[in-house]
XYZ file of C-alpha atoms in Angstrom:
175
model
C -3.877 -4.502 -20.442
C -0.539 -5.506 -20.172
C 1.317 -4.345 -17.451
C 5.028 -5.356 -16.656
C 6.631 -4.364 -13.257
C 10.501 -3.875 -14.547
C 12.190 -2.329 -11.188
C 10.957 -1.743 -7.226
C 12.888 0.332 -5.351
C 11.872 0.387 -1.418
C 13.938 3.121 0.458
C 12.783 2.704 4.108
C 9.875 0.557 3.351
C 9.543 -1.474 6.650
C 13.397 -0.301 7.600
C 14.342 -2.023 4.408
C 16.304 -0.259 1.779
C 16.793 -2.254 -2.139
C 16.562 -2.077 -5.567
C 14.859 -5.190 -7.703
C 15.282 -5.283 -11.612
C 12.797 -7.678 -12.842
C 13.651 -10.213 -16.416
C 11.560 -9.902 -19.196
C 10.531 -13.761 -18.980
C 10.431 -14.426 -15.172
C 12.172 -13.250 -11.864
C 12.114 -15.447 -9.140
C 12.362 -14.424 -5.370
C 13.749 -16.696 -3.113
C 14.832 -16.244 0.570
C 15.015 -17.292 3.693
C 12.052 -16.605 6.368
C 12.021 -12.757 7.147
C 14.224 -11.631 4.657
C 12.266 -9.212 2.760
C 9.977 -11.353 -0.067
C 6.219 -10.297 1.431
C 7.568 -7.032 1.806
C 8.323 -6.646 -2.095
C 4.960 -7.634 -2.603
C 3.480 -5.321 -0.257
C 5.404 -2.565 -1.534
C 4.018 -2.763 -4.583
C 0.248 -3.497 -3.406
C 0.832 -0.035 -1.568
C 2.005 1.626 -4.542
C -0.709 0.620 -6.692
C -3.819 0.423 -3.830
C -2.276 1.965 -0.766
C -2.910 -1.370 1.077
C -0.211 -3.750 2.266
C -2.432 -6.468 2.957
C -5.763 -7.976 3.157
C -6.413 -8.017 7.060
C -5.234 -4.331 8.016
C -6.517 -0.635 7.011
C -4.870 1.211 4.179
C -1.257 2.408 4.746
C -0.906 -0.232 7.425
C 3.251 -1.124 8.303
C 5.101 1.464 5.972
C 7.582 2.127 8.711
C 10.153 -0.034 10.539
C 8.060 -1.419 13.318
C 10.977 -2.383 15.448
C 11.728 1.212 16.015
C 9.211 3.822 17.362
C 7.628 5.945 14.904
C 8.998 9.921 15.907
C 9.183 12.870 14.056
C 12.770 11.718 12.849
C 10.980 8.377 11.185
C 12.671 8.643 7.592
C 10.150 8.703 4.666
C 9.016 5.283 3.625
C 9.412 5.384 0.180
C 8.376 2.754 -3.136
C 8.988 3.410 -6.813
C 8.161 1.377 -9.372
C 9.061 1.285 -13.273
C 6.232 -0.552 -15.093
C 5.295 -0.898 -18.936
C 1.705 -0.466 -19.238
C 1.255 -1.848 -23.058
C 4.678 -1.166 -24.296
C 4.701 2.492 -22.698
C 7.119 2.626 -19.672
C 5.900 4.622 -16.443
C 7.771 5.268 -13.078
C 5.573 5.560 -10.269
C 6.898 6.864 -6.881
C 4.692 6.928 -3.644
C 6.044 8.746 -0.169
C 4.547 8.278 3.324
C 5.961 10.523 5.667
C 4.560 10.179 9.713
C 2.726 13.305 10.653
C 2.569 14.697 14.452
C 0.985 17.511 16.463
C 1.637 19.106 19.364
C -0.721 18.177 22.181
C -1.897 21.424 23.755
C -2.440 20.010 26.937
C 0.543 17.673 27.482
C 3.015 19.998 25.312
C 4.277 16.690 23.655
C 4.365 15.829 20.155
C 2.096 12.601 19.331
C 1.492 10.631 16.265
C -1.379 11.330 14.175
C -3.302 8.536 12.875
C -3.037 9.420 9.634
C 0.455 10.554 7.297
C 1.406 12.744 4.432
C 1.600 11.228 1.262
C 3.370 12.300 -2.369
C 2.525 10.516 -5.560
C 4.764 11.243 -8.677
C 3.830 9.807 -11.883
C 7.183 10.293 -14.086
C 8.556 12.508 -11.711
C 5.239 15.003 -11.911
C 3.556 15.388 -7.959
C -0.276 14.753 -8.461
C -3.053 14.625 -6.290
C -4.781 11.084 -4.844
C -7.856 11.552 -7.023
C -6.127 12.186 -10.026
C -3.549 9.064 -9.370
C -7.112 6.726 -8.411
C -8.116 8.232 -12.229
C -4.784 7.758 -13.882
C -5.087 3.949 -12.278
C -8.301 3.542 -13.490
C -7.707 4.702 -16.987
C -4.410 2.955 -17.368
C -4.178 0.165 -15.359
C -8.075 -1.169 -13.663
C -10.697 0.290 -11.978
C -9.255 0.505 -8.114
C -11.792 -2.440 -6.644
C -10.312 -4.872 -9.857
C -6.985 -3.709 -9.036
C -7.471 -4.386 -4.933
C -9.211 -7.750 -6.358
C -6.155 -8.636 -8.709
C -3.733 -7.980 -6.039
C -5.406 -8.792 -2.694
C -7.905 -10.957 -3.669
C -8.434 -12.317 0.019
C -9.108 -8.950 0.893
C -12.557 -9.573 -0.261
C -12.694 -13.244 1.089
C -12.167 -11.580 4.315
C -14.912 -9.014 3.724
C -17.564 -11.898 3.030
C -16.172 -13.846 5.983
C -17.411 -10.559 8.352
C -20.642 -10.021 5.994
C -21.454 -13.408 7.049
C -20.910 -13.367 10.923
C -22.504 -9.857 10.516
C -25.533 -11.605 9.220
C -25.347 -14.189 11.836
C -25.262 -11.821 14.477
C -27.928 -10.236 12.923
C -29.603 -13.239 12.986
C -29.182 -14.359 16.406
C -30.304 -10.673 17.684
C -33.846 -11.283 15.769
C -34.069 -14.584 17.385
C -33.734 -13.240 20.694
C -35.883 -10.192 20.249
C -38.904 -12.754 19.286
């Protein structure tokens, strides 16, 4: 399938707000270190896979990490306009930090997961329906993850080799 990224909008994504419209032929993104080039890639990868990079868990680094995440932390949002085989779609994913009241201390604490909203052409859908839509329109989720963040699989393979080596050493010690 032919997928063309036409536009991406970051709102409170890692503390950034920006809109980039892509040229039909080629768009070159350049800038000084720390100017946000990688954030654009991470935002697009998160929008389609829920991963921001190869080394971290899903939904990592969505908010401005220079500040504490509190109940007042703004919702992080990535919106993209993409063309798939000539049909244009607007995809949006939002994340809001979730907190629970600790009954022992009486203080609000950040939950390990956040609240997510996904929209396609302004219609809210569930995560499972979004994954199905991605598989039907772009690629199966494992392929999509590999296409966008291929080094994730290289890291997993290295981890597997390390586990095999550790397992082999443990077996040698038992003998």
